[in-house]
Amino acid sequence: MNDMSDLRSLNNLIYAGIGSRATPPEVLADMTKMAAWLARAGWRLSTGGATGADTAFADGAPADRRTLHLPWRGYNGHEGADCHVVSGEQRETCLKIAARLHPAWSRCSPGARNLHARNVSILLGASLERPVDAVVAWSPNGHIQGGTSLGLRIAMDYDIPVLNLAVMTPRAACERLLEIRRAA
């Protein structure tokens, strides 16, 4: 198990479910439905446990088909086997990646930096060795802005496909995920 293809062949495909806390209610409902369908289709969810899009995705994916990446223990009341807290050397690596990609890192508080480190873990995996296969997101008008922007920047930096529900339908996103699955 020395290369990425070996890791992917032993695991199911993984998608990151991310988005703004201001995601519209109808999109949140779509995210929950998509997460349930994707879990049944063999996909695993990687998300962050924040209010809004993260919670909508997590609500649709069973605990054994998801990982909630948390900035600190107990974030938003989350605990359990499906939770991962970035710590130690991985946290330091996540912070370096986040600092490189964040446009105003020097203005971020320690708490905000931990949230951004969590975003790195969501997209690159708990061990930072297994990036997700796709990102399903919502951001206003599909733009790279707000808290979701770092996740979208990470995806661009690592050539991870982004399916933004602000500019595509849930059906189109699911069809694209099926194409990604067939190509894997």
Backbone as JSON, one array per atom type, in Angstrom:
{
  "sequence": "MNDMSDLRSLNNLIYAGIGSRATPPEVLADMTKMAAWLARAGWRLSTGGATGADTAFADGAPADRRTLHLPWRGYNGHEGADCHVVSGEQRETCLKIAARLHPAWSRCSPGARNLHARNVSILLGASLERPVDAVVAWSPNGHIQGGTSLGLRIAMDYDIPVLNLAVMTPRAACERLLEIRRAA",
  "N": [[0.84, -1.18, 0.0], [1.56, 1.48, -1.1], [1.03, 3.63, -2.78], [-1.34, 6.18, -3.91], [-3.38, 4.98, -5.45], [-3.54, 2.42, -4.39], [-4.54, 3.01, -1.83], [-7.07, 4.05, -2.51], [-8.26, 1.83, -3.7], [-8.74, 0.16, -1.58], [-10.58, 1.44, -0.07], [-13.85, 2.95, 0.05], [-15.18, 5.43, -2.21], [-14.81, 8.87, -1.36], [-16.49, 11.84, -0.45], [-16.41, 15.34, 0.14], [-18.65, 17.15, 2.03], [-19.58, 20.32, 2.14], [-20.19, 23.79, 2.97], [-21.77, 27.03, 3.15], [-22.94, 28.47, 6.23], [-25.13, 29.9, 5.73], [-26.56, 28.59, 3.79], [-29.35, 28.12, 1.67], [-32.59, 26.97, 2.88], [-33.95, 25.09, 1.17], [-31.84, 24.02, -0.28], [-30.34, 22.88, 1.76], [-32.09, 20.81, 2.45], [-31.94, 19.32, 0.08], [-29.24, 18.57, 0.25], [-29.26, 16.82, 2.44], [-30.85, 14.74, 1.44], [-29.24, 13.98, -0.74], [-26.95, 13.08, 0.61], [-27.92, 10.81, 1.93], [-28.61, 9.21, -0.29], [-26.07, 9.01, -1.52], [-24.66, 7.63, 0.46], [-25.97, 5.15, 0.38], [-25.15, 4.46, -2.15], [-22.56, 3.82, -1.79], [-20.68, 5.8, -1.21], [-18.63, 7.69, 1.04], [-18.95, 10.18, 3.53], [-17.2, 13.17, 4.25], [-17.04, 15.71, 6.46], [-17.59, 18.78, 8.38], [-19.1, 19.3, 10.74], [-20.26, 21.78, 11.31], [-22.91, 24.22, 11.74], [-25.58, 24.34, 9.41], [-24.72, 23.62, 6.1], [-22.84, 21.49, 6.64], [-24.1, 20.1, 8.73], [-26.49, 19.4, 7.46], [-25.6, 17.58, 5.47], [-24.48, 15.64, 7.18], [-26.74, 14.8, 8.55], [-27.98, 13.21, 6.66], [-26.27, 11.1, 6.16], [-25.43, 7.95, 7.44], [-23.87, 7.27, 10.63], [-21.81, 5.4, 10.38], [-20.95, 5.82, 7.83], [-19.68, 8.2, 7.58], [-17.37, 10.86, 8.42], [-16.84, 13.23, 10.83], [-15.0, 16.0, 10.92], [-13.5, 17.76, 13.38], [-12.72, 20.95, 14.9], [-12.03, 21.08, 17.53], [-12.48, 19.09, 20.49], [-15.83, 18.16, 21.15], [-16.99, 20.15, 19.61], [-19.74, 21.99, 18.57], [-21.31, 20.22, 20.0], [-20.75, 17.68, 19.09], [-19.77, 14.31, 19.32], [-18.34, 11.06, 19.41], [-17.79, 7.94, 17.63], [-17.63, 8.62, 14.97], [-16.32, 11.01, 14.84], [-13.49, 13.12, 14.34], [-10.72, 14.73, 15.64], [-8.45, 17.14, 14.78], [-5.09, 16.99, 15.61], [-1.86, 17.42, 17.2], [1.0, 16.69, 15.22], [-0.3, 16.52, 12.76], [-2.13, 18.6, 12.97], [-0.42, 20.8, 12.94], [0.6, 20.59, 10.34], [-1.78, 20.91, 8.91], [-2.39, 23.56, 9.64], [-0.26, 24.91, 8.38], [-0.83, 24.42, 5.67], [-3.34, 25.66, 5.49], [-2.62, 28.31, 6.11], [-1.07, 28.95, 3.9], [-2.98, 29.02, 1.88], [-5.03, 30.72, 2.68], [-6.37, 33.97, 2.27], [-6.09, 36.02, 4.17], [-4.63, 35.27, 6.47], [-3.15, 36.28, 8.66], [-4.98, 37.82, 10.0], [-6.69, 36.07, 11.22], [-8.18, 34.67, 14.09], [-7.03, 32.54, 16.84], [-9.04, 30.54, 17.2], [-10.42, 30.65, 14.74], [-8.34, 29.86, 13.09], [-8.05, 27.2, 13.92], [-10.49, 26.21, 13.01], [-10.08, 26.48, 10.26], [-7.91, 24.73, 9.95], [-9.23, 22.37, 10.43], [-10.79, 22.34, 8.11], [-8.86, 21.68, 6.21], [-8.29, 19.06, 6.97], [-10.8, 17.89, 6.45], [-10.83, 17.85, 3.63], [-8.41, 16.6, 2.92], [-8.21, 14.33, 4.42], [-8.11, 12.37, 7.5], [-5.54, 11.49, 8.09], [-4.17, 13.05, 6.39], [-3.36, 11.98, 4.03], [-5.13, 10.99, 2.23], [-6.87, 12.41, 0.04], [-10.21, 13.66, -0.58], [-12.47, 12.44, -3.11], [-14.17, 14.1, -4.42], [-15.84, 17.27, -4.07], [-18.82, 18.37, -2.7], [-20.67, 21.19, -2.56], [-22.02, 24.35, -1.34], [-21.99, 27.68, -2.11], [-22.48, 31.22, -2.04], [-23.82, 32.15, -5.1], [-22.04, 30.41, -6.26], [-19.51, 31.34, -5.87], [-16.13, 31.81, -4.67], [-16.02, 32.48, -1.57], [-16.4, 33.72, 1.8], [-16.58, 31.49, 4.71], [-16.53, 28.99, 3.52], [-14.79, 29.29, 1.49], [-12.06, 28.6, 1.91], [-12.09, 25.79, 1.88], [-12.85, 25.41, -0.79], [-10.66, 26.54, -2.06], [-8.64, 24.77, -1.26], [-9.53, 22.47, -2.56], [-9.2, 23.29, -5.25], [-6.41, 23.64, -5.27], [-5.53, 21.03, -4.92], [-6.54, 19.75, -7.08], [-9.16, 18.66, -6.92], [-12.37, 17.74, -7.9], [-15.06, 20.08, -7.83], [-18.4, 20.33, -7.03], [-20.74, 22.53, -7.14], [-23.64, 23.38, -5.6], [-24.92, 25.76, -5.91], [-24.75, 26.44, -8.5], [-25.38, 24.26, -9.98], [-27.69, 21.56, -10.42], [-28.93, 19.26, -7.88], [-29.31, 16.75, -9.06], [-27.62, 16.85, -11.34], [-25.19, 17.05, -10.0], [-25.11, 14.57, -8.67], [-25.07, 12.87, -10.9], [-22.59, 13.55, -11.94], [-20.97, 12.62, -9.83], [-21.44, 9.9, -10.09], [-20.13, 9.47, -12.52], [-17.51, 10.0, -11.7], [-17.19, 7.9, -9.92], [-17.35, 5.69, -11.68], [-15.02, 6.11, -13.12], [-13.06, 5.66, -11.28]],
  "CA": [[0.0, 0.0, 0.0], [2.52, 2.57, -1.17], [0.59, 4.79, -3.56], [-2.73, 6.62, -3.72], [-4.32, 4.04, -6.05], [-3.73, 1.35, -3.42], [-5.44, 3.51, -0.78], [-8.41, 4.18, -3.06], [-8.84, 0.53, -3.99], [-9.14, -0.47, -0.33], [-11.63, 2.24, 0.56], [-14.89, 3.5, -0.82], [-14.95, 6.81, -2.59], [-15.14, 9.83, -0.3], [-16.77, 13.2, -0.89], [-16.53, 16.35, 1.19], [-19.89, 17.91, 2.01], [-19.27, 21.58, 2.81], [-20.98, 24.92, 2.5], [-22.04, 28.17, 4.01], [-23.99, 28.36, 7.25], [-26.29, 30.61, 5.16], [-27.13, 27.82, 2.69], [-30.82, 28.2, 1.7], [-33.24, 25.78, 3.42], [-34.24, 24.08, 0.15], [-30.57, 23.37, -0.63], [-30.03, 22.02, 2.9], [-32.91, 19.6, 2.3], [-31.33, 18.55, -1.0], [-27.98, 18.01, 0.75], [-29.58, 15.67, 3.29], [-31.29, 13.67, 0.53], [-28.08, 13.53, -1.5], [-26.07, 12.33, 1.51], [-28.52, 9.49, 2.13], [-28.46, 8.48, -1.55], [-24.65, 8.71, -1.72], [-24.28, 6.56, 1.42], [-26.47, 3.89, -0.18], [-24.38, 4.19, -3.37], [-21.2, 3.43, -1.41], [-19.81, 6.94, -0.91], [-18.42, 8.07, 2.43], [-18.97, 11.63, 3.72], [-16.24, 13.88, 5.08], [-17.59, 17.05, 6.68], [-17.0, 19.46, 9.53], [-19.92, 19.44, 11.93], [-20.76, 23.14, 11.52], [-24.31, 24.45, 11.47], [-25.84, 24.62, 8.0], [-24.45, 22.57, 5.13], [-22.2, 20.33, 7.27], [-25.13, 19.38, 9.48], [-27.44, 18.81, 6.5], [-24.97, 16.39, 4.92], [-24.34, 14.63, 8.26], [-28.07, 14.26, 8.86], [-28.37, 12.21, 5.67], [-25.31, 9.99, 6.1], [-25.34, 7.2, 8.7], [-22.61, 7.49, 11.35], [-20.76, 4.5, 9.89], [-20.6, 6.24, 6.46], [-19.25, 9.6, 7.62], [-16.4, 11.34, 9.4], [-16.99, 14.64, 11.16], [-13.7, 16.56, 11.3], [-13.8, 18.82, 14.33], [-11.57, 21.78, 15.25], [-11.73, 20.76, 18.93], [-13.41, 18.1, 21.05], [-17.13, 18.67, 21.55], [-17.44, 21.23, 18.74], [-21.18, 21.94, 18.27], [-21.91, 19.09, 20.7], [-20.45, 16.41, 18.42], [-18.86, 13.33, 19.92], [-18.65, 9.71, 18.96], [-16.81, 7.23, 16.8], [-17.54, 9.24, 13.65], [-15.67, 12.31, 14.99], [-12.02, 13.18, 14.31], [-10.18, 16.03, 16.02], [-7.1, 17.34, 14.27], [-4.2, 17.29, 16.72], [-0.45, 17.11, 17.07], [1.74, 17.0, 14.0], [-1.26, 16.74, 11.68], [-2.67, 19.94, 13.16], [0.6, 21.75, 12.48], [0.62, 20.51, 8.88], [-3.03, 21.54, 8.45], [-2.24, 25.01, 9.81], [0.65, 25.4, 7.33], [-1.57, 24.4, 4.4], [-4.37, 26.71, 5.57], [-1.95, 29.61, 6.06], [-0.62, 29.15, 2.52], [-4.12, 29.23, 0.98], [-5.97, 31.73, 3.2], [-5.94, 35.3, 1.82], [-5.88, 36.97, 5.27], [-4.29, 34.41, 7.6], [-2.67, 37.06, 9.81], [-6.13, 38.4, 10.7], [-7.5, 35.0, 11.8], [-8.0, 34.37, 15.52], [-6.66, 31.13, 17.05], [-10.21, 29.69, 16.96], [-10.65, 30.6, 13.29], [-7.27, 29.04, 12.52], [-8.39, 25.79, 14.17], [-11.57, 25.86, 12.08], [-9.48, 26.31, 8.93], [-7.12, 23.48, 9.99], [-10.25, 21.34, 10.28], [-11.15, 22.3, 6.69], [-7.81, 20.93, 5.51], [-8.53, 17.65, 7.31], [-12.0, 17.45, 5.73], [-10.52, 17.59, 2.22], [-7.22, 15.75, 2.71], [-8.33, 13.11, 5.22], [-7.63, 12.42, 8.88], [-4.08, 11.3, 8.1], [-3.7, 13.98, 5.36], [-2.79, 11.16, 2.95], [-6.2, 10.47, 1.39], [-7.83, 13.46, -0.33], [-11.52, 13.25, -1.04], [-12.58, 12.26, -4.56], [-14.97, 15.21, -4.94], [-16.44, 18.18, -3.08], [-20.17, 18.87, -2.96], [-20.68, 22.42, -1.76], [-22.86, 25.48, -1.71], [-21.48, 29.01, -1.74], [-23.31, 32.19, -2.74], [-23.59, 32.28, -6.55], [-20.94, 29.55, -6.66], [-18.26, 32.08, -5.74], [-15.2, 31.46, -3.6], [-16.14, 33.54, -0.58], [-16.84, 33.3, 3.13], [-15.89, 30.4, 5.38], [-16.39, 27.85, 2.61], [-13.79, 29.59, 0.47], [-10.82, 27.86, 2.1], [-12.33, 24.44, 1.37], [-12.84, 25.47, -2.25], [-9.26, 26.79, -2.46], [-7.92, 23.5, -1.07], [-9.95, 21.6, -3.67], [-8.53, 23.76, -6.46], [-4.98, 23.4, -5.12], [-5.28, 19.59, -5.0], [-7.25, 19.24, -8.28], [-10.33, 17.88, -6.52], [-13.56, 18.31, -8.54], [-16.03, 20.76, -6.97], [-19.77, 20.35, -7.54], [-21.35, 23.58, -6.32], [-25.1, 23.34, -5.75], [-25.44, 27.09, -6.26], [-24.71, 26.6, -9.96], [-25.8, 23.01, -10.63], [-28.77, 20.87, -9.7], [-28.5, 18.06, -7.17], [-29.27, 15.63, -10.01], [-26.39, 16.98, -12.12], [-24.08, 16.73, -9.1], [-25.11, 13.12, -8.47], [-24.62, 12.25, -12.15], [-21.12, 13.75, -12.01], [-20.38, 11.71, -8.86], [-21.48, 8.56, -10.7], [-19.04, 9.45, -13.5], [-16.26, 9.91, -10.94], [-17.13, 6.53, -9.4], [-17.03, 4.79, -12.8], [-13.63, 6.35, -13.55], [-12.12, 5.3, -10.19]],
  "C": [[0.89, 1.24, 0.0], [2.04, 3.77, -1.97], [-0.9, 5.04, -3.39], [-3.72, 5.63, -4.32], [-4.57, 2.86, -5.12], [-4.7, 1.78, -2.32], [-6.87, 3.56, -1.29], [-9.04, 2.81, -3.3], [-9.31, -0.18, -2.73], [-10.3, 0.24, 0.35], [-12.69, 2.61, -0.46], [-14.51, 4.91, -1.22], [-15.48, 7.73, -1.49], [-15.45, 11.18, -0.95], [-16.81, 14.1, 0.33], [-17.86, 17.05, 0.99], [-19.67, 19.17, 2.82], [-20.19, 22.67, 2.29], [-21.2, 25.95, 3.56], [-23.09, 27.84, 5.07], [-25.27, 29.04, 6.75], [-26.87, 29.87, 3.95], [-28.66, 27.86, 2.78], [-31.45, 26.88, 2.17], [-33.54, 24.7, 2.38], [-32.98, 23.34, -0.29], [-30.13, 22.45, 0.51], [-30.81, 20.71, 2.81], [-32.36, 18.71, 1.19], [-30.04, 17.87, -0.54], [-28.24, 16.76, 1.6], [-30.02, 14.48, 2.44], [-30.1, 13.09, -0.25], [-27.17, 12.66, -0.63], [-26.61, 10.93, 1.76], [-28.35, 8.63, 0.88], [-27.0, 8.07, -1.76], [-24.16, 7.62, -0.77], [-24.74, 5.2, 0.89], [-25.69, 3.48, -1.43], [-22.92, 3.87, -3.07], [-20.23, 4.56, -1.13], [-19.73, 7.16, 0.59], [-18.32, 9.59, 2.51], [-17.83, 12.08, 4.62], [-16.76, 15.29, 5.24], [-17.1, 17.59, 8.02], [-17.86, 19.68, 10.75], [-20.42, 20.84, 12.23], [-22.26, 23.18, 11.25], [-24.48, 24.76, 9.98], [-25.54, 23.42, 7.13], [-23.84, 21.32, 5.76], [-23.24, 19.47, 7.98], [-26.12, 18.71, 8.54], [-26.85, 17.55, 5.88], [-24.91, 15.29, 5.98], [-25.68, 14.01, 8.61], [-28.49, 13.16, 7.88], [-27.47, 10.99, 5.63], [-25.27, 9.27, 7.44], [-23.95, 7.38, 9.32], [-21.49, 6.6, 10.83], [-20.34, 4.82, 8.46], [-20.11, 7.68, 6.43], [-18.12, 9.79, 8.62], [-16.64, 12.83, 9.58], [-15.63, 15.12, 11.66], [-13.97, 17.79, 12.15], [-12.55, 19.64, 14.66], [-11.12, 21.56, 16.7], [-12.81, 19.81, 19.44], [-14.71, 18.79, 21.48], [-17.66, 19.8, 20.7], [-18.89, 21.0, 18.33], [-21.86, 20.73, 18.89], [-21.63, 17.74, 20.08], [-19.47, 15.58, 19.23], [-19.25, 11.97, 19.39], [-17.57, 9.17, 18.04], [-16.64, 7.86, 15.42], [-16.83, 10.6, 13.67], [-14.15, 12.17, 14.99], [-11.6, 14.6, 14.66], [-8.75, 16.11, 15.53], [-6.21, 17.72, 15.44], [-2.76, 16.98, 16.36], [0.18, 17.57, 15.78], [0.8, 17.26, 12.83], [-1.85, 18.14, 11.76], [-1.69, 20.98, 12.63], [0.68, 21.76, 10.95], [-0.63, 21.17, 8.3], [-2.94, 23.06, 8.55], [-1.34, 25.6, 8.73], [-0.07, 25.46, 5.98], [-2.61, 25.52, 4.39], [-3.74, 28.09, 5.45], [-1.51, 29.95, 4.63], [-1.79, 29.55, 1.6], [-5.1, 30.31, 1.43], [-5.49, 33.13, 2.84], [-5.64, 36.29, 2.95], [-5.54, 36.22, 6.56], [-3.89, 35.2, 8.83], [-3.8, 37.69, 10.61], [-7.01, 37.35, 11.38], [-7.15, 34.8, 13.28], [-7.53, 32.92, 15.66], [-7.82, 30.17, 16.79], [-10.49, 29.54, 15.48], [-9.57, 29.75, 12.62], [-7.53, 27.55, 12.74], [-9.52, 25.33, 13.26], [-11.01, 25.64, 10.67], [-8.61, 25.05, 8.87], [-8.06, 22.3, 9.81], [-10.68, 21.2, 8.82], [-10.13, 21.52, 5.87], [-8.02, 19.44, 5.74], [-9.75, 17.09, 6.58], [-11.63, 17.04, 4.31], [-9.36, 16.64, 2.0], [-7.22, 14.49, 3.54], [-7.69, 13.25, 6.59], [-6.12, 12.29, 8.97], [-3.39, 12.24, 7.1], [-3.06, 13.25, 4.18], [-3.85, 10.65, 1.99], [-7.2, 11.59, 1.08], [-9.17, 12.88, -0.76], [-11.52, 13.17, -2.56], [-13.37, 13.38, -5.22], [-15.46, 16.05, -3.76], [-17.83, 18.54, -3.57], [-20.36, 20.04, -2.01], [-21.83, 23.33, -2.16], [-22.16, 26.74, -1.21], [-22.29, 30.01, -2.55], [-22.89, 32.38, -4.2], [-22.44, 31.41, -7.05], [-19.57, 30.19, -6.52], [-17.41, 31.55, -4.59], [-15.2, 32.63, -2.63], [-16.6, 32.95, 0.75], [-16.04, 32.13, 3.67], [-15.66, 29.19, 4.49], [-15.24, 28.06, 1.63], [-12.49, 28.82, 0.67], [-10.96, 26.42, 1.6], [-12.28, 24.41, -0.14], [-11.42, 25.73, -2.78], [-8.43, 25.51, -2.32], [-8.25, 22.57, -2.23], [-9.24, 22.01, -4.96], [-7.03, 23.43, -6.41], [-4.62, 21.93, -5.3], [-6.01, 18.93, -6.17], [-8.4, 18.3, -7.94], [-11.56, 18.52, -7.18], [-14.53, 18.91, -7.51], [-17.37, 20.8, -7.7], [-20.54, 21.32, -6.65], [-22.84, 23.65, -6.62], [-25.72, 24.71, -5.98], [-25.52, 27.27, -7.77], [-25.04, 25.31, -10.71], [-26.87, 22.34, -9.79], [-28.21, 19.69, -8.92], [-28.4, 16.85, -8.11], [-27.99, 15.66, -10.84], [-25.17, 16.64, -11.27], [-23.98, 15.22, -8.89], [-24.66, 12.38, -9.74], [-23.11, 12.39, -12.31], [-20.41, 12.82, -11.02], [-20.39, 10.27, -9.38], [-20.38, 8.42, -11.75], [-17.69, 9.3, -12.8], [-16.09, 8.49, -10.41], [-16.74, 5.53, -10.5], [-15.57, 4.91, -13.23], [-12.61, 5.89, -12.51], [-11.59, 3.88, -10.35]]
}
